[in-house]
PDB file of C-alpha atoms in Angstrom:
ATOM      1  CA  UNK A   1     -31.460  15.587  -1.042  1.00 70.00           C
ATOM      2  CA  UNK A   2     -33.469  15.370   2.162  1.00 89.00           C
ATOM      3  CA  UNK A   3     -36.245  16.975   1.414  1.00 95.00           C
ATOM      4  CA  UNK A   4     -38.473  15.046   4.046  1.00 97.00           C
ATOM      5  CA  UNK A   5     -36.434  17.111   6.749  1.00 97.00           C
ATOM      6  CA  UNK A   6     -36.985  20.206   5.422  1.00 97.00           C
ATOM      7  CA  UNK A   7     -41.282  18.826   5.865  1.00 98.00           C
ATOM      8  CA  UNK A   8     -40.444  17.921   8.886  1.00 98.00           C
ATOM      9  CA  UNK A   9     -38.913  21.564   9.986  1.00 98.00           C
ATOM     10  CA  UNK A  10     -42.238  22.927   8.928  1.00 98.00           C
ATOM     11  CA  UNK A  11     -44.672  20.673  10.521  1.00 98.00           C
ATOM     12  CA  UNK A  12     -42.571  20.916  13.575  1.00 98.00           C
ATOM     13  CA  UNK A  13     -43.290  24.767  12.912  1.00 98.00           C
ATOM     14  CA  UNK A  14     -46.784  24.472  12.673  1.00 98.00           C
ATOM     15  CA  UNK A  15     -47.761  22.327  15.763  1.00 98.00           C
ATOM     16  CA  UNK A  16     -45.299  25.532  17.871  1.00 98.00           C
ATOM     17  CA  UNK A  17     -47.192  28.258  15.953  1.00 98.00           C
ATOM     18  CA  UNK A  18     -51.040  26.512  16.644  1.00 98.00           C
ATOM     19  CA  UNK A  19     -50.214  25.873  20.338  1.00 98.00           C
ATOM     20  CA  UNK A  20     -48.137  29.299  20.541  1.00 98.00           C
ATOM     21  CA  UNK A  21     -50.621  31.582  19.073  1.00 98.00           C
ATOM     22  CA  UNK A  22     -54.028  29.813  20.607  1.00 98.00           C
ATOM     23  CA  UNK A  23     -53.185  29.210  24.132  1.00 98.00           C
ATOM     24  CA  UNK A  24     -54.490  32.745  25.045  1.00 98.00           C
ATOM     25  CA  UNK A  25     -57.976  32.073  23.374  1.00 97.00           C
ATOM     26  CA  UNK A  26     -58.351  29.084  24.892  1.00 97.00           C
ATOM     27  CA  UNK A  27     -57.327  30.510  28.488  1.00 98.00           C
ATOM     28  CA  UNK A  28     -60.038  32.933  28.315  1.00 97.00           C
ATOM     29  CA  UNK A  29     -62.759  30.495  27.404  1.00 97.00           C
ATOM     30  CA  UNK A  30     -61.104  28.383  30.029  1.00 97.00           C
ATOM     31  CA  UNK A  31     -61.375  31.229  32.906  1.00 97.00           C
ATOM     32  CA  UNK A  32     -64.538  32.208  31.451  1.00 96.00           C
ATOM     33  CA  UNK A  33     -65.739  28.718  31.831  1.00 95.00           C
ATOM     34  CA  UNK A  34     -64.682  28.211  35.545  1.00 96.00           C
ATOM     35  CA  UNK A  35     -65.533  32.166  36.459  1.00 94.00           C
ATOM     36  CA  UNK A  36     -62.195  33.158  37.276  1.00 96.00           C
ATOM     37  CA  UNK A  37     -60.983  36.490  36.774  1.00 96.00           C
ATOM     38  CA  UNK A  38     -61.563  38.793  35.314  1.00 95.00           C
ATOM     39  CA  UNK A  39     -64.342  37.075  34.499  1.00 95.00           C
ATOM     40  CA  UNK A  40     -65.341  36.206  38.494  1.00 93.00           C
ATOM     41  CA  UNK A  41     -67.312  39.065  38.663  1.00 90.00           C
ATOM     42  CA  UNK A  42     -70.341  38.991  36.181  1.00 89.00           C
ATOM     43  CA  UNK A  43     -72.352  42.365  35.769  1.00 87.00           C
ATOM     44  CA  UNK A  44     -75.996  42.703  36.317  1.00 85.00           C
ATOM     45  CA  UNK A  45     -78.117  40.915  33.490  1.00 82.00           C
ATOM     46  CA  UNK A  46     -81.763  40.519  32.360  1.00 79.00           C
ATOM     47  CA  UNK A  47     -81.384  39.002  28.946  1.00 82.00           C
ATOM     48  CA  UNK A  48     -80.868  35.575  30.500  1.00 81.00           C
ATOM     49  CA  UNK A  49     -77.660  35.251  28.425  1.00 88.00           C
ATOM     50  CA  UNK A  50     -74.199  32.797  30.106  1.00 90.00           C
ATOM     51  CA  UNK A  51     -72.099  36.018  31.489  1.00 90.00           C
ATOM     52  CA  UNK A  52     -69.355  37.081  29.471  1.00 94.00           C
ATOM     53  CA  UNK A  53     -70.993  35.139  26.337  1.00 94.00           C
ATOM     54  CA  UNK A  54     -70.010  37.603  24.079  1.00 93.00           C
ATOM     55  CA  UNK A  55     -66.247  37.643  24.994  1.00 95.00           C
ATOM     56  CA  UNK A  56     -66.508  33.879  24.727  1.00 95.00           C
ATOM     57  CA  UNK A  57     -67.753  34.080  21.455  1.00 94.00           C
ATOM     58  CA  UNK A  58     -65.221  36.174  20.232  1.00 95.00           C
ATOM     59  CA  UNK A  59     -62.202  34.235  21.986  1.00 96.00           C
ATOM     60  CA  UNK A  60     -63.573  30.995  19.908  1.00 94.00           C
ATOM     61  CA  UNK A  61     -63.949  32.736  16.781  1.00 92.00           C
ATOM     62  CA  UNK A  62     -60.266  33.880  17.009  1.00 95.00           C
ATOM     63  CA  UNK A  63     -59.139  30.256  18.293  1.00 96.00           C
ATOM     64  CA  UNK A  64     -61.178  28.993  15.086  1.00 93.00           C
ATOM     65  CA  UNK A  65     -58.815  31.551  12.918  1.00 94.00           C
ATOM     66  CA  UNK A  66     -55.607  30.257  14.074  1.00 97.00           C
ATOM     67  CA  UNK A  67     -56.952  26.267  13.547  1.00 97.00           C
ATOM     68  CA  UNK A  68     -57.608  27.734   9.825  1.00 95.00           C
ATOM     69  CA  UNK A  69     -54.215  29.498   9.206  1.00 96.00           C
ATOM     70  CA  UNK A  70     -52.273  26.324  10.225  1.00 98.00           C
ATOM     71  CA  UNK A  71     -54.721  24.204   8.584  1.00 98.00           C
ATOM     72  CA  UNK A  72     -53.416  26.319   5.234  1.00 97.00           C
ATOM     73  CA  UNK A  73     -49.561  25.999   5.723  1.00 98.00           C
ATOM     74  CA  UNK A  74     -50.107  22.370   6.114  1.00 98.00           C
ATOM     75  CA  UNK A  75     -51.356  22.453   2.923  1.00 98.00           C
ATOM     76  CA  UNK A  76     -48.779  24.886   1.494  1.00 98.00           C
ATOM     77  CA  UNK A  77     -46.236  22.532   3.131  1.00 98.00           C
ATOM     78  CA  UNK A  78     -47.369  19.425   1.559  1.00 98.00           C
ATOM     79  CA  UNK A  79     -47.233  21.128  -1.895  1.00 97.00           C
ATOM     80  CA  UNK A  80     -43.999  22.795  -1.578  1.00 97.00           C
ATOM     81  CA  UNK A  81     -42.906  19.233  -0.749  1.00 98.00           C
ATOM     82  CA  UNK A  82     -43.916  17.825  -4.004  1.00 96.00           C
ATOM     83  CA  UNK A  83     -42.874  20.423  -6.125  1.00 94.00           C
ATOM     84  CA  UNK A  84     -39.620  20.378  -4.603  1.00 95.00           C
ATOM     85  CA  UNK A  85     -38.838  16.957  -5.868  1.00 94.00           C
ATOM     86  CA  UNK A  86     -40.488  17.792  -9.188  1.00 92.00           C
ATOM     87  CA  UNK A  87     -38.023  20.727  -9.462  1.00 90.00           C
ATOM     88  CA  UNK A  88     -35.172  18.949  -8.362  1.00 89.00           C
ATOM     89  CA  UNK A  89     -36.084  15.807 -10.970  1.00 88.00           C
ATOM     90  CA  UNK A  90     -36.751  17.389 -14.161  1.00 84.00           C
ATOM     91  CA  UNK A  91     -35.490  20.283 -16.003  1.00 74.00           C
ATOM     92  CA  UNK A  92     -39.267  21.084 -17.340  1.00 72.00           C
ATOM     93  CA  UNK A  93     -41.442  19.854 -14.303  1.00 66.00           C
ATOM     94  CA  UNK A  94     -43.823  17.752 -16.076  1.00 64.00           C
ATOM     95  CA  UNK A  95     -46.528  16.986 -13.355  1.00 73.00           C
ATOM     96  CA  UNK A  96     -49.324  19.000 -14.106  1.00 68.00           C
ATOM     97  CA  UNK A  97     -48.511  19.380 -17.847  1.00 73.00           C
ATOM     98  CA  UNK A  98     -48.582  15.267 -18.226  1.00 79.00           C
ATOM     99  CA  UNK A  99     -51.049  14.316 -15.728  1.00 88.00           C
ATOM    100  CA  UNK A 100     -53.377  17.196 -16.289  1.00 88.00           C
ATOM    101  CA  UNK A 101     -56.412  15.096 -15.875  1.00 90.00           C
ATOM    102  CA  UNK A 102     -55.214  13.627 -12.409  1.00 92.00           C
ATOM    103  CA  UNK A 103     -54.032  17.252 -11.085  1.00 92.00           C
ATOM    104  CA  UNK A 104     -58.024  18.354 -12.152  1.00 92.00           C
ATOM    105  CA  UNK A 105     -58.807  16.438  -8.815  1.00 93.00           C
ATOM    106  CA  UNK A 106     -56.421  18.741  -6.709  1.00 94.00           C
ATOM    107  CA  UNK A 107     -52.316  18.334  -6.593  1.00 95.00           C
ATOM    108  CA  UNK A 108     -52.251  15.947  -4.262  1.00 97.00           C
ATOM    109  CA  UNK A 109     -53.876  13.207  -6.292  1.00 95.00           C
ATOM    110  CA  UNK A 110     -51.409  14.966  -9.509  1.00 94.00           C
ATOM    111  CA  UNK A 111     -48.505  14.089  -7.618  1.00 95.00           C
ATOM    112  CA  UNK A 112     -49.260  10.833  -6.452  1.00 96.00           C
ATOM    113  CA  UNK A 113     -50.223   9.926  -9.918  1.00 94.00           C
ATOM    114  CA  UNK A 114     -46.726  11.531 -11.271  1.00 93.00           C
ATOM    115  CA  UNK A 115     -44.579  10.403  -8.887  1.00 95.00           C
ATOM    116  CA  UNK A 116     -46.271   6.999  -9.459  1.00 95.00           C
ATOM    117  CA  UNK A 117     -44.650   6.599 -12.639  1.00 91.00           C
ATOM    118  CA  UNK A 118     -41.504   9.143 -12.430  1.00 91.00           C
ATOM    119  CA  UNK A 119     -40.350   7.219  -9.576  1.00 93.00           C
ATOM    120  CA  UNK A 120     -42.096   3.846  -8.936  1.00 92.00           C
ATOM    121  CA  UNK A 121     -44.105   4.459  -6.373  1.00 96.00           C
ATOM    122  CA  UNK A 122     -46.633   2.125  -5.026  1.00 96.00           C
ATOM    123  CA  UNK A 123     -49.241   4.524  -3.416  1.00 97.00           C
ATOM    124  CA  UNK A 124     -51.172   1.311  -2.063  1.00 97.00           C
ATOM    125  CA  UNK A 125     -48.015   1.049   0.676  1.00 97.00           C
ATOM    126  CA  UNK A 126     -48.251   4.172   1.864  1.00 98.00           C
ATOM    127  CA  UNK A 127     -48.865   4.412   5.632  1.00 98.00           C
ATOM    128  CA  UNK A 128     -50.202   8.315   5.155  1.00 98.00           C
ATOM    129  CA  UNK A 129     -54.519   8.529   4.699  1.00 98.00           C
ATOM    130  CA  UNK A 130     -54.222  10.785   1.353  1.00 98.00           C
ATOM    131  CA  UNK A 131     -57.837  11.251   2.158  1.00 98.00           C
ATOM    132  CA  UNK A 132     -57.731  13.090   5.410  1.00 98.00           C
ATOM    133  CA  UNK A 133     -54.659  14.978   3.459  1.00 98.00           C
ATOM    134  CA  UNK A 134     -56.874  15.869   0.292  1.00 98.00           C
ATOM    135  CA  UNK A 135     -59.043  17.050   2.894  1.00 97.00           C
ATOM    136  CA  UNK A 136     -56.661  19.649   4.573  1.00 98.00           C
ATOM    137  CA  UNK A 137     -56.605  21.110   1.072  1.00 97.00           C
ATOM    138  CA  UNK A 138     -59.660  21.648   0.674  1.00 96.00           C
ATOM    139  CA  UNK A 139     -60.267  23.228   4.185  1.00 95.00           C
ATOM    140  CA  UNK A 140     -57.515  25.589   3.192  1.00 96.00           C
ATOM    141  CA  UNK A 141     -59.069  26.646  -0.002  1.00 93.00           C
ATOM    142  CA  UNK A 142     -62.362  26.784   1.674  1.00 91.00           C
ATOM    143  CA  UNK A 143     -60.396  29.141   4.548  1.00 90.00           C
ATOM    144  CA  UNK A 144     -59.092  31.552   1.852  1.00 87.00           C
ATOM    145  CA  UNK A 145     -62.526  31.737   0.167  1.00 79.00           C
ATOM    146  CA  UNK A 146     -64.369  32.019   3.418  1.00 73.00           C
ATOM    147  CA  UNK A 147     -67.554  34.651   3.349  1.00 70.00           C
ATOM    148  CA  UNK A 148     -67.464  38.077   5.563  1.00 70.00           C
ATOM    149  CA  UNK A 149     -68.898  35.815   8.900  1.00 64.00           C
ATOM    150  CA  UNK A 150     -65.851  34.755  10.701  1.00 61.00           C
ATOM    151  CA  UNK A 151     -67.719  31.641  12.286  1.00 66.00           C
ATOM    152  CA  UNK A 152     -69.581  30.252   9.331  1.00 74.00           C
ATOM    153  CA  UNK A 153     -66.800  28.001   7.194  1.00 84.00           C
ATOM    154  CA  UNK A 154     -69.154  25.262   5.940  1.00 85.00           C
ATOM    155  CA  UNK A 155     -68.329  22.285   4.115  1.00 87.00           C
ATOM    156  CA  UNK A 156     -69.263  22.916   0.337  1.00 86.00           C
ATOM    157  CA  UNK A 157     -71.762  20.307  -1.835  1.00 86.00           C
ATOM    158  CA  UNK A 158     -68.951  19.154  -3.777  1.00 88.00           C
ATOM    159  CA  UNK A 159     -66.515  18.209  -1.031  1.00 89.00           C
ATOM    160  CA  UNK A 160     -69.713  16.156   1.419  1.00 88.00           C
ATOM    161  CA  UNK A 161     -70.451  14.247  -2.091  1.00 89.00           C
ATOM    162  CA  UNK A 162     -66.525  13.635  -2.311  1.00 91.00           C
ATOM    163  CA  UNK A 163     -66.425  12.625   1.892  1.00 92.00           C
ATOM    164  CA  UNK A 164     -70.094  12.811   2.779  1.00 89.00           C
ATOM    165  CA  UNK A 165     -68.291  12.274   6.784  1.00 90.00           C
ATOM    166  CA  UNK A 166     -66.036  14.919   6.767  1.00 93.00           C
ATOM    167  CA  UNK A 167     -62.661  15.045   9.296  1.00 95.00           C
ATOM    168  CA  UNK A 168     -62.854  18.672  10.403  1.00 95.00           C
ATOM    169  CA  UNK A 169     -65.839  18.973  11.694  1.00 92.00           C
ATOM    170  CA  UNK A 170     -66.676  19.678  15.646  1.00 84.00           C
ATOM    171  CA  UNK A 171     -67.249  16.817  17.916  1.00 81.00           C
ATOM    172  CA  UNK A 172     -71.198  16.584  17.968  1.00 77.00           C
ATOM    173  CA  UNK A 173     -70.654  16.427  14.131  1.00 74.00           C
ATOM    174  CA  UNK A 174     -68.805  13.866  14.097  1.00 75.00           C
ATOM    175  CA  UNK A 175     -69.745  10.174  12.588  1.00 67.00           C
ATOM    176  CA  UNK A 176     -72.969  12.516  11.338  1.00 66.00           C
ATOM    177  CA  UNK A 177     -73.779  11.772   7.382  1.00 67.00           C
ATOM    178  CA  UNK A 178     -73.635  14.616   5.174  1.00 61.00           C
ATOM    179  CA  UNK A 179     -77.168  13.167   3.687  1.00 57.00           C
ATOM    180  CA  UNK A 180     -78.641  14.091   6.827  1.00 58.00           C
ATOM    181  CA  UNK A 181     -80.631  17.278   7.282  1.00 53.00           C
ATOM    182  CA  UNK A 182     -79.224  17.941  10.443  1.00 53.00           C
ATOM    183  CA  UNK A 183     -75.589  18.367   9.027  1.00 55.00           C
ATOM    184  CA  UNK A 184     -76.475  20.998   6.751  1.00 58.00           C
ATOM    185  CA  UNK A 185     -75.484  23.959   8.880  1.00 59.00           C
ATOM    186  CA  UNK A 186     -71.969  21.546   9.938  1.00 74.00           C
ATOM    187  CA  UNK A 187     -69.098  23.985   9.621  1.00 84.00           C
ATOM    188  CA  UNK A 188     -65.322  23.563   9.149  1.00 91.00           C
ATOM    189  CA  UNK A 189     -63.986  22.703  13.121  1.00 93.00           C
ATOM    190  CA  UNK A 190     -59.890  23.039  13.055  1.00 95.00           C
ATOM    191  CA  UNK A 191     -59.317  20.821  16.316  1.00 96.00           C
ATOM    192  CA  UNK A 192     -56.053  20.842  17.291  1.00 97.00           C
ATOM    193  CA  UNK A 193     -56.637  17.045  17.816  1.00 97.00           C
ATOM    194  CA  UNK A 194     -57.487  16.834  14.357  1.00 97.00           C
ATOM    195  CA  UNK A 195     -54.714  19.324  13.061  1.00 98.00           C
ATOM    196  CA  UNK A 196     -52.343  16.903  14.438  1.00 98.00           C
ATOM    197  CA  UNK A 197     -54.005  13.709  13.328  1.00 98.00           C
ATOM    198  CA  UNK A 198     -53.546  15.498  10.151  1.00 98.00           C
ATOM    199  CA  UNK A 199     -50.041  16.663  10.340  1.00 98.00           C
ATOM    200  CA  UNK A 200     -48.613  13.017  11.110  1.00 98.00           C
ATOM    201  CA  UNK A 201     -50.228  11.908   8.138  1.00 98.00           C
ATOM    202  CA  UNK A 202     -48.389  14.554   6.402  1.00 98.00           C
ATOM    203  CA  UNK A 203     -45.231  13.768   8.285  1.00 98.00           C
ATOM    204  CA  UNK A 204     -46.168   9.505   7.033  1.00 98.00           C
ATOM    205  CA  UNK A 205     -46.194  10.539   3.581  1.00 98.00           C
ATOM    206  CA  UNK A 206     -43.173  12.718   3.376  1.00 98.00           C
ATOM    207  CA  UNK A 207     -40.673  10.067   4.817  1.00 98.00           C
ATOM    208  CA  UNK A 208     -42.660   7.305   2.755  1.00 98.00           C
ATOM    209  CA  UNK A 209     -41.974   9.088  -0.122  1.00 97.00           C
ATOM    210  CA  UNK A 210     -38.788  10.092   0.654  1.00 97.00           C
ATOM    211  CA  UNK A 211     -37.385   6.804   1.469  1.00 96.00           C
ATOM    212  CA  UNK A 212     -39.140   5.552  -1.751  1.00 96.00           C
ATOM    213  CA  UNK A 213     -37.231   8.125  -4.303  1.00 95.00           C
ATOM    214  CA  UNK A 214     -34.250   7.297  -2.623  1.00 94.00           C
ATOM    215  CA  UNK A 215     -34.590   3.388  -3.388  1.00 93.00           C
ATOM    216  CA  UNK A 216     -35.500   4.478  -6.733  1.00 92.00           C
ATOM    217  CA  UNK A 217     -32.286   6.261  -7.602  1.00 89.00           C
ATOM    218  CA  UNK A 218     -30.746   3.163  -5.850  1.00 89.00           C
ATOM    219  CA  UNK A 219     -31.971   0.558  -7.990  1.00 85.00           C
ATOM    220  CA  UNK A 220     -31.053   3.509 -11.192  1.00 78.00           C
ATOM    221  CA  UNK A 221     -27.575   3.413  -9.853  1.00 80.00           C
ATOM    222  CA  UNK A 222     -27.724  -0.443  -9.121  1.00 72.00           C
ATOM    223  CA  UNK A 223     -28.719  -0.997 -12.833  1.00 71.00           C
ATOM    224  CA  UNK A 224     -25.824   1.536 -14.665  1.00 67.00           C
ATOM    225  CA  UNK A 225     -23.409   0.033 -12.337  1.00 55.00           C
ATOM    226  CA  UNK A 226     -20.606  -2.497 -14.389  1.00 60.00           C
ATOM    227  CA  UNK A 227     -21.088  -6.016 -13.262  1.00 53.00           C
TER     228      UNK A 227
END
């Protein structure tokens, strides 16, 4: 079974759905920017505040949310992806039952240390950074445990010791060491530079792996075959 294409449906999905559902927050920070209406005509103003700051504010806060929500089906994809070859493989999925101790460490290194041995893989050839990808999970689960202020997703202790320079963070951020004082208050940034750095990694992995279980049942096959 192909179940690379059926990734591949889903990324395809998310890069529509990110563009799709931010292009109107990022129009009004764009017309906000260059003062075009309806935001040409700023009103009357003592507190020395950029006009139109707080509709700015909320327009990135909601671009921020979308960056988040496809930032979590990446993640969802990538695990539906393993678990559908788990599934299809074994009668009584063994993954996290057998390599409990790997999956402690999140499902993606689980799976890469199951499918290591159900199927031969050789992680070291993979073209996919599993880091960047172990770090999509964790912005997801930091996303669906977020705190009641919308623009305040911050990187937690144990995921700067894990990558002290993190991938989603915003642009001044970046390069910055997580040992410095001044990345303290460094939140979770969703570009959607970054979102799609991330999802052809995703999109790396799934074919690798794909094309790597299918030369596995090949060489099965090869072996049962009568000389």
């Amino acid at each position: 079974m192909d179940v690379y294409f059926f990734l591949k449906q889903r990324t395809d999905l998310i890069r529509h759905f990110y563009d799709a559902a931010s292009a109107p927050f990022v129009e009004t920070k764009r017309r906000i920017k260059d003062a075009l209406p309806p935001f040409d005509d700023p009103p009357y103003d003592e507190s020395g505040e950029p006009a139109f700051l707080a509709e700015w504010l909320q327009a990135d806060v909601e671009h921020e949310l979308i960056g988040r929500a496809a930032v979590s089906m990446l993640s969802d994809a990538l695990k539906q992806f393993f678990v559908t070859w788990e599934r299809r493989t074994w009668s009584e999925p063994p993954c996290a039952k057998c390599f409990k101790k790997a999956f402690d460490s999140g499902f993606i290194a689980g799976y890469v240390a199951c499918f290591a041995e159900g199927f031969e893989l050789d992680w070291s050839a993979c073209p996919a950074d599993l880091d960047v990808l172990k770090q999509v999970v964790l912005a997801r689960n930091r996303a669906q445990h977020s705190d009641l202020v919308l623009d305040h997703l911050t990187h937690d202790d144990k995921s700067l010791q894990a990558y002290p320079r993190p991938f989603f963070v915003r642009p001044e951020d970046e390069g910055a060491d997580a040992s410095s004082s001044d990345f303290l208050s460094a939140t979770i940034h969703i570009s959607r530079e970054k979102l799609f750095e991330a999802i052809e990694h995703a999109e790396q992995l799934g074919a690798w792996v794909q094309q790597g279980i299918d030369d596995h049942y090949c060489r099965r096959w090869e072996n049962k075959a009568p000389s």
